[in-house]
Short mmCIF file of C-alpha atoms and ligand atoms in Angstrom, two decimals:
data_model
loop_
_atom_site.label_atom_id
_atom_site.label_comp_id
_atom_site.label_asym_id
_atom_site.label_seq_id
_atom_site.Cartn_x
_atom_site.Cartn_y
_atom_site.Cartn_z
CA UNK A 23 70.38 -8.89 -0.44
CA UNK A 24 66.46 -8.86 -0.23
CA UNK A 25 65.32 -8.50 2.90
CA UNK A 26 62.24 -9.77 4.59
CA UNK A 27 60.29 -7.71 7.07
CA UNK A 28 58.76 -8.40 10.21
CA UNK A 29 54.99 -7.61 11.50
CA UNK A 30 56.72 -4.43 13.41
CA UNK A 31 58.88 -3.27 10.08
CA UNK A 32 55.74 -3.64 8.54
CA UNK A 33 54.04 -1.22 11.35
CA UNK A 34 56.29 1.38 10.32
CA UNK A 35 56.62 1.09 7.31
CA UNK A 36 52.89 1.54 7.15
CA UNK A 37 52.71 4.50 9.37
CA UNK A 38 55.44 6.01 7.29
CA UNK A 39 53.58 5.42 3.98
CA UNK A 40 50.23 7.23 5.54
CA UNK A 41 52.49 10.55 6.41
CA UNK A 42 53.80 10.47 2.99
CA UNK A 43 50.34 10.18 1.48
CA UNK A 44 48.96 12.52 3.31
CA UNK A 45 51.78 15.18 2.66
CA UNK A 46 51.34 14.40 -0.96
CA UNK A 47 47.71 15.16 -0.43
CA UNK A 48 48.61 18.14 0.87
CA UNK A 49 50.88 19.12 -1.86
CA UNK A 50 48.23 18.51 -4.40
CA UNK A 51 46.14 21.04 -2.99
CA UNK A 52 48.41 23.42 -3.00
CA UNK A 53 49.94 23.11 -6.18
CA UNK A 54 48.51 26.04 -8.07
CA UNK A 55 49.86 28.91 -10.42
CA UNK A 56 52.01 31.50 -8.77
CA UNK A 57 53.19 29.13 -6.20
CA UNK A 58 56.94 28.12 -6.17
CA UNK A 59 58.48 24.69 -5.78
CA UNK A 60 60.29 26.08 -2.83
CA UNK A 61 57.02 26.48 -0.91
CA UNK A 62 55.72 23.25 -1.40
CA UNK A 63 58.92 21.66 -0.10
CA UNK A 64 58.47 23.88 3.12
CA UNK A 65 54.86 22.83 3.41
CA UNK A 66 55.74 19.08 2.83
CA UNK A 67 59.14 19.58 5.23
CA UNK A 68 56.81 21.21 7.94
CA UNK A 69 53.91 18.74 7.52
CA UNK A 70 56.40 15.83 7.95
CA UNK A 71 58.04 17.00 11.04
CA UNK A 72 55.10 17.94 12.52
CA UNK A 73 53.87 14.43 11.96
CA UNK A 74 56.62 13.13 14.06
CA UNK A 75 58.61 11.72 11.15
CA UNK A 76 61.77 12.52 9.30
CA UNK A 77 61.63 13.90 5.81
CA UNK A 78 63.35 11.10 3.95
CA UNK A 79 64.79 12.51 1.04
CA UNK A 80 66.63 15.30 2.73
CA UNK A 81 70.21 14.88 2.75
CA UNK A 82 70.17 11.87 1.33
CA UNK A 83 72.85 11.32 -1.37
CA UNK A 84 73.34 15.25 -0.64
CA UNK A 85 70.07 16.23 -2.15
CA UNK A 86 68.78 19.61 -0.65
CA UNK A 87 65.10 19.10 -0.52
CA UNK A 88 62.16 17.24 0.96
CA UNK A 89 60.39 16.82 -1.86
CA UNK A 90 61.56 16.56 -5.87
CA UNK A 91 59.57 18.74 -8.03
CA UNK A 92 60.07 17.89 -11.23
CA UNK A 93 58.08 20.15 -13.79
CA UNK A 94 56.72 19.36 -17.33
CA UNK A 95 59.82 18.09 -19.43
CA UNK A 96 61.55 17.20 -15.98
CA UNK A 97 61.18 13.62 -15.27
CA UNK A 98 62.31 13.38 -11.64
CA UNK A 99 65.01 14.63 -9.13
CA UNK A 100 63.85 18.27 -9.56
CA UNK A 101 65.35 20.67 -7.08
CA UNK A 102 62.66 22.73 -5.25
CA UNK A 103 63.23 26.41 -5.51
CA UNK A 104 61.90 29.78 -4.30
CA UNK A 105 62.04 31.14 -7.46
CA UNK A 106 60.86 28.14 -9.65
CA UNK A 107 57.06 29.63 -9.43
CA UNK A 108 54.30 27.12 -11.23
CA UNK A 109 52.24 28.77 -14.02
CA UNK A 110 48.74 27.72 -15.61
CA UNK A 111 48.76 24.66 -17.88
CA UNK A 112 52.40 23.28 -16.20
CA UNK A 113 52.72 19.53 -14.51
CA UNK A 114 54.32 18.58 -11.39
CA UNK A 115 55.34 15.72 -10.21
CA UNK A 116 56.12 15.58 -6.59
CA UNK A 117 57.98 12.80 -5.14
CA UNK A 118 58.15 12.43 -0.93
CA UNK A 119 59.95 10.23 1.53
CA UNK A 120 59.10 10.01 5.48
CA UNK A 121 60.69 7.87 7.90
CA UNK A 122 59.27 6.54 11.05
CA UNK A 123 61.85 4.66 13.76
CA UNK A 124 63.89 4.30 10.98
CA UNK A 125 61.56 3.01 8.38
CA UNK A 126 60.64 4.58 4.88
CA UNK A 127 57.80 5.44 2.74
CA UNK A 128 58.23 6.77 -0.62
CA UNK A 129 55.63 7.79 -2.87
CA UNK A 130 55.06 10.20 -5.85
CA UNK A 131 52.44 12.02 -7.83
CA UNK A 132 51.53 14.08 -11.14
CA UNK A 133 49.04 16.92 -11.36
CA UNK A 134 47.97 19.39 -13.20
CA UNK A 135 48.65 22.90 -12.47
CA UNK A 136 45.57 25.28 -13.37
CA UNK A 137 44.12 24.12 -16.74
CA UNK A 138 45.55 21.50 -18.66
CA UNK A 139 45.30 20.15 -22.31
CA UNK A 140 43.35 16.93 -22.35
CA UNK A 141 47.07 15.58 -24.22
CA UNK A 142 48.53 16.46 -20.90
CA UNK A 143 45.51 14.85 -18.99
CA UNK A 144 45.56 11.37 -20.79
CA UNK A 145 49.67 11.25 -20.25
CA UNK A 146 48.77 11.69 -16.14
CA UNK A 147 45.86 9.52 -16.90
CA UNK A 148 48.05 6.69 -18.58
CA UNK A 149 50.84 6.81 -16.02
CA UNK A 150 48.59 6.52 -13.36
CA UNK A 151 46.94 3.32 -14.42
CA UNK A 152 50.28 2.13 -15.64
CA UNK A 153 51.61 1.94 -11.90
CA UNK A 154 48.59 0.41 -10.60
CA UNK A 155 48.50 -2.24 -13.63
CA UNK A 156 52.14 -3.09 -12.12
CA UNK A 157 50.73 -3.17 -7.94
CA UNK A 158 48.10 -5.51 -9.40
CA UNK A 159 51.00 -7.73 -10.38
CA UNK A 160 52.27 -8.18 -6.50
CA UNK A 161 51.65 -11.45 -5.53
CA UNK A 162 54.04 -14.14 -3.75
CA UNK A 163 55.40 -16.18 -6.27
CA UNK A 164 54.81 -13.71 -9.56
CA UNK A 165 58.28 -12.02 -10.30
CA UNK A 166 59.54 -8.77 -10.69
CA UNK A 167 59.17 -9.12 -14.72
CA UNK A 168 55.75 -9.60 -14.21
CA UNK A 169 55.26 -6.06 -12.81
CA UNK A 170 57.42 -4.29 -15.32
CA UNK A 171 55.90 -6.17 -18.27
CA UNK A 172 52.46 -4.89 -17.03
CA UNK A 173 53.25 -1.11 -16.43
CA UNK A 174 55.06 -1.07 -19.82
CA UNK A 175 51.86 -2.23 -21.81
CA UNK A 176 49.95 0.23 -20.77
CA UNK A 177 52.15 2.69 -20.84
CA UNK A 178 53.75 1.82 -24.59
CA UNK A 179 50.00 0.60 -25.44
CA UNK A 180 49.32 4.47 -25.14
CA UNK A 181 52.15 5.30 -27.49
CA UNK A 182 54.38 6.83 -24.68
CA UNK A 183 58.09 6.08 -23.70
CA UNK A 184 58.81 4.08 -20.68
CA UNK A 185 62.01 5.60 -18.73
CA UNK A 186 64.47 3.05 -18.59
CA UNK A 187 67.44 5.05 -16.94
CA UNK A 188 65.32 5.21 -13.20
CA UNK A 189 63.44 2.49 -11.85
CA UNK A 190 61.54 1.04 -8.63
CA UNK A 191 62.99 -0.74 -5.78
CA UNK A 192 63.22 -2.70 -2.58
CA UNK A 193 62.31 -0.18 0.31
CA UNK A 194 62.39 -0.68 4.02
CA UNK A 195 65.31 0.92 6.80
CA UNK A 196 66.78 2.12 3.97
CA UNK A 197 64.98 3.66 1.02
CA UNK A 198 66.61 2.12 -1.98
CA UNK A 199 67.17 -1.72 -1.55
CA UNK A 200 67.08 -5.01 -3.77
CA UNK A 201 65.65 -5.61 -6.00
CA UNK A 202 65.36 -3.23 -8.40
CA UNK A 203 61.87 -3.04 -9.93
CA UNK A 204 62.03 -1.71 -13.74
CA UNK A 205 58.97 -0.33 -15.09
CA UNK A 206 59.52 -2.47 -18.54
CA UNK A 207 60.45 -6.29 -18.63
CA UNK A 208 59.24 -9.79 -19.68
CA UNK A 209 56.35 -11.80 -17.90
CA UNK A 210 58.28 -15.01 -15.70
CA UNK A 211 61.29 -13.61 -15.46
CA UNK A 212 63.51 -12.00 -12.10
CA UNK A 213 63.73 -11.85 -8.76
CA UNK A 214 60.41 -13.72 -6.98
CA UNK A 215 57.97 -11.73 -4.93
CA UNK A 216 57.84 -13.11 -1.18
CA UNK A 217 55.65 -12.36 1.45
CA UNK A 218 57.26 -9.84 3.80
CA UNK A 219 59.22 -7.96 0.72
CA UNK A 220 58.55 -4.29 0.27
CA UNK A 221 58.52 -2.65 -2.88
CA UNK A 222 58.23 0.75 -4.63
CA UNK A 223 57.30 0.76 -7.82
CA UNK A 224 57.42 4.11 -9.67
CA UNK A 225 56.57 4.49 -13.62
CA UNK A 226 58.11 7.43 -15.13
CA UNK A 227 56.43 7.83 -18.38
CA UNK A 228 57.32 10.27 -21.74
CA UNK A 229 55.19 11.65 -23.87
CA UNK A 230 58.05 11.14 -26.59
CA UNK A 231 61.07 8.79 -26.06
CA UNK A 232 61.96 7.48 -22.88
CA UNK A 233 65.35 8.80 -23.06
CA UNK A 234 66.78 11.05 -20.43
CA UNK A 235 69.72 13.38 -19.77
CA UNK A 236 70.46 15.10 -16.29
CA UNK A 237 71.15 18.99 -16.24
CA UNK A 238 73.87 20.61 -15.21
CA UNK A 239 72.71 21.08 -11.72
CA UNK A 240 73.83 17.12 -11.32
CA UNK A 241 70.14 16.47 -9.98
CA UNK A 242 67.37 17.24 -12.43
CA UNK A 243 66.65 14.72 -14.98
CA UNK A 244 64.63 15.86 -18.29
CA UNK A 245 63.42 13.98 -21.15
CA UNK A 246 66.01 13.97 -24.07
CA UNK A 247 63.42 15.44 -26.87
CA UNK A 248 61.83 18.03 -24.36
CA UNK A 249 58.49 15.90 -24.33
CA UNK A 250 56.43 16.14 -21.30
CA UNK A 251 56.81 13.50 -18.44
CA UNK A 252 54.51 11.93 -15.40
CA UNK A 253 55.58 10.09 -12.48
CA UNK A 254 53.39 8.01 -9.71
CA UNK A 255 54.82 5.75 -7.22
CA UNK A 256 53.49 3.86 -4.27
CA UNK A 257 55.22 1.83 -1.51
CA UNK A 258 53.77 -1.92 -1.45
CA UNK A 259 54.18 -4.30 1.14
CA UNK A 260 53.77 -8.10 -0.10
CA UNK A 261 51.41 -10.17 1.57
CA UNK A 262 50.19 -14.00 1.15
CA UNK A 263 46.99 -12.83 -0.88
CA UNK A 264 46.51 -8.90 -2.03
CA UNK A 265 49.13 -6.79 -1.51
CA UNK A 266 49.19 -3.63 0.92
CA UNK A 267 49.82 0.17 -0.80
CA UNK A 268 50.88 2.31 2.07
CA UNK A 269 51.12 5.25 0.53
CA UNK A 270 47.91 6.11 -0.90
CA UNK A 271 46.62 9.28 -0.47
CA UNK A 272 43.18 10.01 1.34
CA UNK A 273 41.39 11.24 -1.81
CA UNK A 274 43.04 9.07 -4.53
CA UNK A 275 41.03 6.49 -6.30
CA UNK A 276 42.63 3.79 -8.15
CA UNK A 277 41.72 3.81 -11.37
CA UNK A 278 39.29 0.65 -12.85
CA UNK A 279 39.76 -1.90 -13.21
CA UNK A 280 42.14 -2.07 -10.23
CA UNK A 281 39.79 -0.84 -7.52
CA UNK A 282 39.98 -1.06 -3.98
CA UNK A 283 38.18 -4.90 -3.86
CA UNK A 284 41.42 -6.47 -5.07
CA UNK A 285 43.58 -4.79 -2.61
CA UNK A 286 43.84 -4.91 1.02
CA UNK A 287 42.43 -1.76 2.85
CA UNK A 288 44.50 -0.20 5.56
MG1 MG B 24 60.98 5.72 -5.13
#
């Protein structure tokens, strides 16, 4: 079932989204060589609790952390750990959820640790742009397939693989609601978007094959070929007219041509 949110429900999601965005800004500033993924997780948990919100992932489906920390060839759902120290040249995807009065915000960024190669910067840039290309398609009357097709065109156009095994989702008083929002698809197909719906769009883009496998810890998803992977996500509220992206971190600049002008600002 796809839920249509009330004005009050959207307001709770806006607050949760703002806290997620600020948490990601803190994590971006903190991800540096020598810092462990466990330390990043503790920072995020402390920050979210201090805002009066609840970490959205901790305990959900049994996940032990506040942040999913996925390094290099890890795609999603990496478990933070005090012994997993970041090294210069790594990339780390950090995926965070927060709950305000029962309502979720959910977003992810992938950031370089120290200095990374131009090849890796390109992967991050393309994945970020593919997310915003998807967001640009969020309009009442458009379909879920329009979002996936836009994401896929940018990512595959750059020669990368788009992960099929994990997809975006509706979001509200549950983290994962209907509909599924794949990062691939055919324009004009799938669920019709309506004002009052809320979705999380989250492309995972691999340097090589789109195929993935899960490690023996039963959580960490890695690329099948060991190529590196990037992941960006935003929670988007659907209105008549332009969508509202509630999880934008203060320093995030939407890439051209998807500038602020076409989106509602908070
Ligand atoms: Mg999500």
